[in-house]
């Protein structure tokens, strides 16, 4: 695996990045359209905790038949903090090769330092990513004020060969990307939007309102508040539950776009409890367990994440069955 990654030489990466930058500069008049539904895909592992590329490909073949706008690869649900840098890039490369070209690949490239994020963004672009999703650096969260974050994201966006999507996920980072920072960064020609996983609809609405003069798009970070986010101007969602109930999450989008609010509300209500179960309640181990029930490869997590207990698995199943999904 390391040999494969190292064979992707620095010179090759630089040539690829230069070519992508040339294409990007030719089309900067209008920012990339990212509207739609994206599952932040899980990373399957073998029992030895190695990336299982065959099972990944099996999942991708099924996802390609669902009307997703694209996939988020190496996001929080992909266990990216537990993957080595070369694994992160290789997973993106495999996904891009397997997917139809009309499906976007949004790759998580966030790292703790600005220089590492720039390098990872360039590598993700060279591996075939159409855009990069950049999570807030958070280890020194006490110093991550608006000034520091604006500087970080500006440097990343200045250097990235592909468009940048900001990523605020306070449940994992303990840090909300401040509204004033988002408003400032929305003016950058290479920053196209924000994935907001916080679930605060008033905050999402305020961001959409304050960036309305910019070509800036907001994606809900969860299926649990997808319809409310649409109601205040969000253009889509990156939803963990879409790994399991992909067609149903896409149906919610279709109902909203068709103005069928009553049907959309009923469906939204049925998604709330299973969504909470695979995110805040039980996390990635629950998502992977649910994937197994619905015909996908979830499998084991990489340590230190542990599998669900029998009691948690029963509670997870109840959250799906009580809403008519199992």
Tab-separated table of C-alpha atoms in Angstrom:
chain	number	residue	atom	x	y	z
A	1	UNK	CA	0.000	0.000	0.000
A	2	UNK	CA	2.775	2.423	0.943
A	3	UNK	CA	4.611	1.534	-2.246
A	4	UNK	CA	1.527	2.343	-4.306
A	5	UNK	CA	1.226	5.725	-2.638
A	6	UNK	CA	4.904	6.561	-2.947
A	7	UNK	CA	4.882	5.681	-6.627
A	8	UNK	CA	2.471	8.586	-7.018
A	9	UNK	CA	5.478	10.901	-7.055
A	10	UNK	CA	5.652	14.514	-5.996
A	11	UNK	CA	6.390	15.494	-9.579
A	12	UNK	CA	3.318	13.609	-10.834
A	13	UNK	CA	1.166	15.233	-8.172
A	14	UNK	CA	2.435	18.682	-9.108
A	15	UNK	CA	1.745	18.096	-12.804
A	16	UNK	CA	-1.787	16.907	-11.997
A	17	UNK	CA	-2.437	19.869	-9.708
A	18	UNK	CA	-1.146	22.325	-12.319
A	19	UNK	CA	-3.488	20.855	-14.939
A	20	UNK	CA	-6.459	21.049	-12.567
A	21	UNK	CA	-5.644	24.659	-11.659
A	22	UNK	CA	-5.536	25.570	-15.340
A	23	UNK	CA	-9.000	24.067	-15.890
A	24	UNK	CA	-10.341	25.692	-12.720
A	25	UNK	CA	-9.080	29.159	-13.666
A	26	UNK	CA	-10.852	28.868	-16.988
A	27	UNK	CA	-14.202	28.549	-15.231
A	28	UNK	CA	-14.069	30.788	-12.166
A	29	UNK	CA	-16.843	33.111	-13.314
A	30	UNK	CA	-19.449	30.859	-11.692
A	31	UNK	CA	-18.900	28.706	-8.656
A	32	UNK	CA	-19.530	24.964	-8.696
A	33	UNK	CA	-23.139	23.947	-8.123
A	34	UNK	CA	-23.164	21.539	-5.157
A	35	UNK	CA	-26.919	21.260	-4.584
A	36	UNK	CA	-28.257	17.785	-3.857
A	37	UNK	CA	-27.876	14.844	-1.476
A	38	UNK	CA	-24.551	13.261	-0.543
A	39	UNK	CA	-23.921	10.284	1.730
A	40	UNK	CA	-20.676	10.691	3.699
A	41	UNK	CA	-19.591	7.161	2.962
A	42	UNK	CA	-18.184	4.728	5.503
A	43	UNK	CA	-14.801	3.069	5.040
A	44	UNK	CA	-15.073	-0.747	5.147
A	45	UNK	CA	-12.268	-2.594	6.924
A	46	UNK	CA	-11.209	-6.216	7.024
A	47	UNK	CA	-11.086	-8.070	10.329
A	48	UNK	CA	-7.416	-6.998	10.472
A	49	UNK	CA	-8.565	-3.373	10.158
A	50	UNK	CA	-7.106	-2.885	6.690
A	51	UNK	CA	-9.163	-0.917	4.154
A	52	UNK	CA	-11.350	-3.396	2.274
A	53	UNK	CA	-11.399	-1.978	-1.242
A	54	UNK	CA	-13.538	-4.793	-2.654
A	55	UNK	CA	-16.331	-4.131	-0.168
A	56	UNK	CA	-15.946	-0.411	-0.788
A	57	UNK	CA	-16.433	-1.011	-4.490
A	58	UNK	CA	-19.497	-3.174	-3.838
A	59	UNK	CA	-21.073	-0.307	-1.883
A	60	UNK	CA	-20.177	2.182	-4.618
A	61	UNK	CA	-21.931	0.121	-7.283
A	62	UNK	CA	-25.134	0.325	-5.239
A	63	UNK	CA	-24.773	4.041	-4.484
A	64	UNK	CA	-24.279	4.769	-8.192
A	65	UNK	CA	-27.874	3.608	-8.779
A	66	UNK	CA	-29.359	6.115	-6.303
A	67	UNK	CA	-29.992	9.715	-7.436
A	68	UNK	CA	-27.277	11.230	-5.253
A	69	UNK	CA	-25.543	14.405	-6.442
A	70	UNK	CA	-22.321	12.790	-5.346
A	71	UNK	CA	-20.476	11.231	-2.414
A	72	UNK	CA	-18.499	12.723	0.436
A	73	UNK	CA	-15.382	10.626	0.911
A	74	UNK	CA	-13.186	10.725	4.018
A	75	UNK	CA	-15.602	12.727	6.099
A	76	UNK	CA	-16.344	12.027	9.762
A	77	UNK	CA	-18.294	8.848	8.945
A	78	UNK	CA	-15.361	7.595	6.890
A	79	UNK	CA	-13.228	7.446	10.060
A	80	UNK	CA	-10.700	9.733	8.410
A	81	UNK	CA	-8.858	10.596	11.677
A	82	UNK	CA	-7.903	6.911	11.954
A	83	UNK	CA	-6.600	6.549	8.384
A	84	UNK	CA	-3.044	7.215	7.306
A	85	UNK	CA	-2.570	10.002	4.778
A	86	UNK	CA	-1.856	7.587	1.935
A	87	UNK	CA	-5.002	5.587	2.764
A	88	UNK	CA	-7.144	8.718	2.666
A	89	UNK	CA	-5.896	9.593	-0.803
A	90	UNK	CA	-6.138	6.041	-2.114
A	91	UNK	CA	-9.760	5.703	-0.976
A	92	UNK	CA	-10.623	8.882	-2.890
A	93	UNK	CA	-8.823	7.611	-5.979
A	94	UNK	CA	-10.731	4.309	-5.870
A	95	UNK	CA	-14.061	6.084	-5.420
A	96	UNK	CA	-13.452	8.428	-8.341
A	97	UNK	CA	-12.513	5.511	-10.593
A	98	UNK	CA	-15.661	3.571	-9.663
A	99	UNK	CA	-18.256	6.343	-9.915
A	100	UNK	CA	-19.926	7.779	-13.027
A	101	UNK	CA	-18.395	11.110	-13.970
A	102	UNK	CA	-21.670	12.956	-13.386
A	103	UNK	CA	-21.465	12.180	-9.664
A	104	UNK	CA	-19.345	14.609	-7.684
A	105	UNK	CA	-16.626	13.390	-5.339
A	106	UNK	CA	-16.221	15.723	-2.372
A	107	UNK	CA	-13.137	14.663	-0.442
A	108	UNK	CA	-12.370	15.460	3.173
A	109	UNK	CA	-8.943	17.095	3.201
A	110	UNK	CA	-8.911	18.831	6.565
A	111	UNK	CA	-5.836	18.498	8.775
A	112	UNK	CA	-4.781	20.346	11.892
A	113	UNK	CA	-2.209	22.615	10.248
A	114	UNK	CA	-2.758	24.896	7.281
A	115	UNK	CA	0.234	23.542	5.373
A	116	UNK	CA	-0.889	19.933	5.833
A	117	UNK	CA	-4.415	20.826	4.689
A	118	UNK	CA	-3.033	22.526	1.579
A	119	UNK	CA	-0.946	19.465	0.732
A	120	UNK	CA	-3.813	17.058	1.396
A	121	UNK	CA	-6.167	19.168	-0.739
A	122	UNK	CA	-3.718	19.053	-3.634
A	123	UNK	CA	-3.360	15.283	-3.280
A	124	UNK	CA	-7.131	14.785	-3.136
A	125	UNK	CA	-7.561	16.873	-6.280
A	126	UNK	CA	-4.866	14.892	-8.074
A	127	UNK	CA	-6.640	11.682	-7.002
A	128	UNK	CA	-9.811	12.877	-8.732
A	129	UNK	CA	-11.786	14.865	-6.167
A	130	UNK	CA	-14.099	17.494	-7.666
A	131	UNK	CA	-14.140	19.522	-4.434
A	132	UNK	CA	-12.629	19.315	-0.965
A	133	UNK	CA	-14.464	19.430	2.348
A	134	UNK	CA	-12.302	21.138	4.963
A	135	UNK	CA	-13.147	20.631	8.625
A	136	UNK	CA	-12.196	23.248	11.197
A	137	UNK	CA	-8.823	22.634	12.866
A	138	UNK	CA	-9.644	22.155	16.518
A	139	UNK	CA	-6.794	20.768	18.623
A	140	UNK	CA	-5.957	24.297	19.784
A	141	UNK	CA	-9.612	25.299	19.721
A	142	UNK	CA	-9.070	28.015	22.318
A	143	UNK	CA	-7.027	29.930	19.735
A	144	UNK	CA	-9.275	29.171	16.772
A	145	UNK	CA	-11.091	32.492	16.655
A	146	UNK	CA	-12.518	34.080	13.504
A	147	UNK	CA	-9.220	35.699	12.573
A	148	UNK	CA	-7.305	32.396	12.757
A	149	UNK	CA	-9.956	30.449	10.856
A	150	UNK	CA	-10.336	33.073	8.121
A	151	UNK	CA	-6.563	33.017	7.634
A	152	UNK	CA	-6.519	29.203	7.543
A	153	UNK	CA	-9.340	28.787	5.046
A	154	UNK	CA	-8.138	31.650	2.855
A	155	UNK	CA	-4.691	30.080	2.516
A	156	UNK	CA	-6.233	26.684	1.737
A	157	UNK	CA	-8.655	28.123	-0.831
A	158	UNK	CA	-5.917	30.208	-2.464
A	159	UNK	CA	-3.883	27.060	-3.050
A	160	UNK	CA	-6.558	24.445	-3.699
A	161	UNK	CA	-6.867	23.325	-7.338
A	162	UNK	CA	-10.547	22.471	-6.732
A	163	UNK	CA	-13.382	24.294	-4.942
A	164	UNK	CA	-13.471	24.307	-1.147
A	165	UNK	CA	-16.497	23.550	1.057
A	166	UNK	CA	-16.253	24.691	4.677
A	167	UNK	CA	-17.155	22.076	7.297
A	168	UNK	CA	-18.501	22.892	10.752
A	169	UNK	CA	-19.154	19.855	12.973
A	170	UNK	CA	-19.140	21.041	16.608
A	171	UNK	CA	-20.199	17.647	18.003
A	172	UNK	CA	-16.796	16.288	16.959
A	173	UNK	CA	-14.568	19.364	17.101
A	174	UNK	CA	-16.096	21.321	19.979
A	175	UNK	CA	-15.907	24.316	17.660
A	176	UNK	CA	-18.564	26.108	15.616
A	177	UNK	CA	-17.227	27.961	12.591
A	178	UNK	CA	-18.279	31.520	13.553
A	179	UNK	CA	-20.945	33.173	11.434
A	180	UNK	CA	-18.792	36.255	10.793
A	181	UNK	CA	-15.986	34.012	9.526
A	182	UNK	CA	-18.360	32.195	7.169
A	183	UNK	CA	-19.683	35.494	5.824
A	184	UNK	CA	-16.154	36.727	5.160
A	185	UNK	CA	-15.012	33.473	3.561
A	186	UNK	CA	-18.113	33.293	1.329
A	187	UNK	CA	-16.585	36.115	-0.704
A	188	UNK	CA	-13.602	33.970	-1.725
A	189	UNK	CA	-13.931	32.855	-5.370
A	190	UNK	CA	-12.781	29.301	-4.558
A	191	UNK	CA	-15.012	28.742	-1.508
A	192	UNK	CA	-18.368	27.483	-2.743
A	193	UNK	CA	-20.282	26.588	0.383
A	194	UNK	CA	-20.622	25.214	3.877
A	195	UNK	CA	-21.633	21.894	5.362
A	196	UNK	CA	-23.171	22.754	8.733
A	197	UNK	CA	-23.695	19.764	11.020
A	198	UNK	CA	-24.607	21.717	14.137
A	199	UNK	CA	-28.369	21.502	13.647
A	200	UNK	CA	-29.076	25.090	14.723
A	201	UNK	CA	-31.615	26.202	12.119
A	202	UNK	CA	-31.525	29.846	13.226
A	203	UNK	CA	-27.753	29.866	12.672
A	204	UNK	CA	-28.122	28.194	9.261
A	205	UNK	CA	-30.808	30.702	8.291
A	206	UNK	CA	-28.644	33.620	9.397
A	207	UNK	CA	-25.674	32.366	7.374
A	208	UNK	CA	-27.854	31.946	4.281
A	209	UNK	CA	-29.309	35.434	4.782
A	210	UNK	CA	-25.943	37.117	5.310
A	211	UNK	CA	-24.340	35.392	2.299
A	212	UNK	CA	-27.302	35.924	-0.053
A	213	UNK	CA	-25.335	38.411	-2.157
A	214	UNK	CA	-22.612	35.825	-2.762
A	215	UNK	CA	-22.660	32.672	-4.875
A	216	UNK	CA	-22.529	30.585	-1.684
A	217	UNK	CA	-24.416	27.379	-0.905
A	218	UNK	CA	-25.245	25.722	2.411
A	219	UNK	CA	-25.666	21.975	2.892
A	220	UNK	CA	-27.412	20.535	5.934
A	221	UNK	CA	-25.075	18.173	7.741
A	222	UNK	CA	-27.747	15.703	8.809
A	223	UNK	CA	-30.979	14.092	7.626
A	224	UNK	CA	-32.535	14.912	11.002
A	225	UNK	CA	-32.974	18.587	10.095
A	226	UNK	CA	-32.896	18.361	6.304
A	227	UNK	CA	-36.410	19.676	5.651
A	228	UNK	CA	-36.101	22.608	8.094
A	229	UNK	CA	-32.757	23.487	6.453
A	230	UNK	CA	-34.374	23.434	3.007
A	231	UNK	CA	-37.118	25.723	4.313
A	232	UNK	CA	-34.582	28.465	5.137
A	233	UNK	CA	-32.607	28.156	1.916
A	234	UNK	CA	-30.197	25.219	2.138
A	235	UNK	CA	-29.545	23.553	-1.213
A	236	UNK	CA	-28.979	19.959	-0.104
A	237	UNK	CA	-27.523	17.747	2.557
A	238	UNK	CA	-24.605	15.570	3.531
A	239	UNK	CA	-26.479	12.929	5.503
A	240	UNK	CA	-25.035	9.903	7.288
A	241	UNK	CA	-28.418	8.208	7.109
A	242	UNK	CA	-28.217	8.295	3.309
A	243	UNK	CA	-25.669	5.476	3.573
A	244	UNK	CA	-28.593	3.318	4.697
A	245	UNK	CA	-31.788	5.012	3.460
A	246	UNK	CA	-30.372	6.768	0.418
A	247	UNK	CA	-33.456	6.640	-1.779
A	248	UNK	CA	-35.642	7.845	1.069
A	249	UNK	CA	-33.407	10.845	1.822
A	250	UNK	CA	-33.407	11.700	-1.887
A	251	UNK	CA	-37.187	11.342	-1.870
A	252	UNK	CA	-37.387	13.959	0.878
A	253	UNK	CA	-35.483	16.345	-1.364
A	254	UNK	CA	-37.816	15.545	-4.279
A	255	UNK	CA	-40.923	16.149	-2.182
A	256	UNK	CA	-39.593	19.508	-1.016
A	257	UNK	CA	-38.711	20.587	-4.552
A	258	UNK	CA	-42.163	19.541	-5.746
A	259	UNK	CA	-43.827	21.591	-3.014
A	260	UNK	CA	-45.387	18.518	-1.428
A	261	UNK	CA	-44.923	19.721	2.122
A	262	UNK	CA	-47.299	17.404	3.954
A	263	UNK	CA	-45.719	14.273	2.472
A	264	UNK	CA	-42.280	15.753	3.089
A	265	UNK	CA	-43.085	16.389	6.766
A	266	UNK	CA	-44.307	12.840	7.298
A	267	UNK	CA	-41.117	11.453	5.774
A	268	UNK	CA	-38.923	13.871	7.749
A	269	UNK	CA	-40.554	12.742	11.012
A	270	UNK	CA	-39.781	9.093	10.180
A	271	UNK	CA	-36.112	9.875	9.551
A	272	UNK	CA	-35.390	11.721	12.807
A	273	UNK	CA	-34.960	8.802	15.231
A	274	UNK	CA	-32.910	6.504	12.974
A	275	UNK	CA	-30.778	9.481	11.988
A	276	UNK	CA	-30.096	10.374	15.624
A	277	UNK	CA	-29.240	6.737	16.312
A	278	UNK	CA	-26.505	6.552	13.644
A	279	UNK	CA	-25.066	9.952	14.531
A	280	UNK	CA	-25.180	11.519	17.994
A	281	UNK	CA	-26.595	8.552	19.897
A	282	UNK	CA	-24.377	5.641	18.810
A	283	UNK	CA	-22.143	7.075	16.071
A	284	UNK	CA	-20.169	5.310	13.354
A	285	UNK	CA	-20.442	1.782	14.843
A	286	UNK	CA	-24.234	2.124	14.611
A	287	UNK	CA	-24.073	3.412	11.045
A	288	UNK	CA	-21.975	0.418	10.048
A	289	UNK	CA	-24.319	-1.993	11.815
A	290	UNK	CA	-27.354	-0.490	10.081
A	291	UNK	CA	-25.581	-0.727	6.734
A	292	UNK	CA	-25.291	-4.477	7.235
A	293	UNK	CA	-29.043	-4.751	7.886
A	294	UNK	CA	-29.827	-2.874	4.681
A	295	UNK	CA	-27.558	-4.842	2.352
A	296	UNK	CA	-24.390	-2.748	2.415
A	297	UNK	CA	-20.934	-3.538	3.748
A	298	UNK	CA	-20.421	-1.759	7.045
A	299	UNK	CA	-18.331	-4.140	9.070
A	300	UNK	CA	-15.874	-3.356	11.807
A	301	UNK	CA	-14.540	0.020	12.814
A	302	UNK	CA	-10.872	0.796	13.238
A	303	UNK	CA	-9.706	0.910	16.865
A	304	UNK	CA	-10.152	2.583	19.231
A	305	UNK	CA	-13.794	2.635	18.037
A	306	UNK	CA	-15.548	-0.463	19.369
A	307	UNK	CA	-18.587	-2.362	18.038
A	308	UNK	CA	-21.998	-1.840	19.568
A	309	UNK	CA	-22.982	-3.806	22.633
A	310	UNK	CA	-25.949	-6.160	22.265
A	311	UNK	CA	-28.116	-3.711	24.193
A	312	UNK	CA	-27.121	-0.814	21.939
A	313	UNK	CA	-27.735	-2.921	18.828
A	314	UNK	CA	-31.247	-3.736	20.066
A	315	UNK	CA	-31.933	-0.061	20.755
A	316	UNK	CA	-30.622	0.839	17.303
A	317	UNK	CA	-32.876	-1.718	15.661
A	318	UNK	CA	-35.851	-0.348	17.608
A	319	UNK	CA	-35.148	3.169	16.308
A	320	UNK	CA	-35.418	1.850	12.745
A	321	UNK	CA	-38.286	-0.615	13.246
A	322	UNK	CA	-40.509	1.767	15.204
A	323	UNK	CA	-40.423	4.121	12.218
A	324	UNK	CA	-41.255	1.391	9.717
A	325	UNK	CA	-37.817	0.871	8.194
A	326	UNK	CA	-37.196	-2.676	9.459
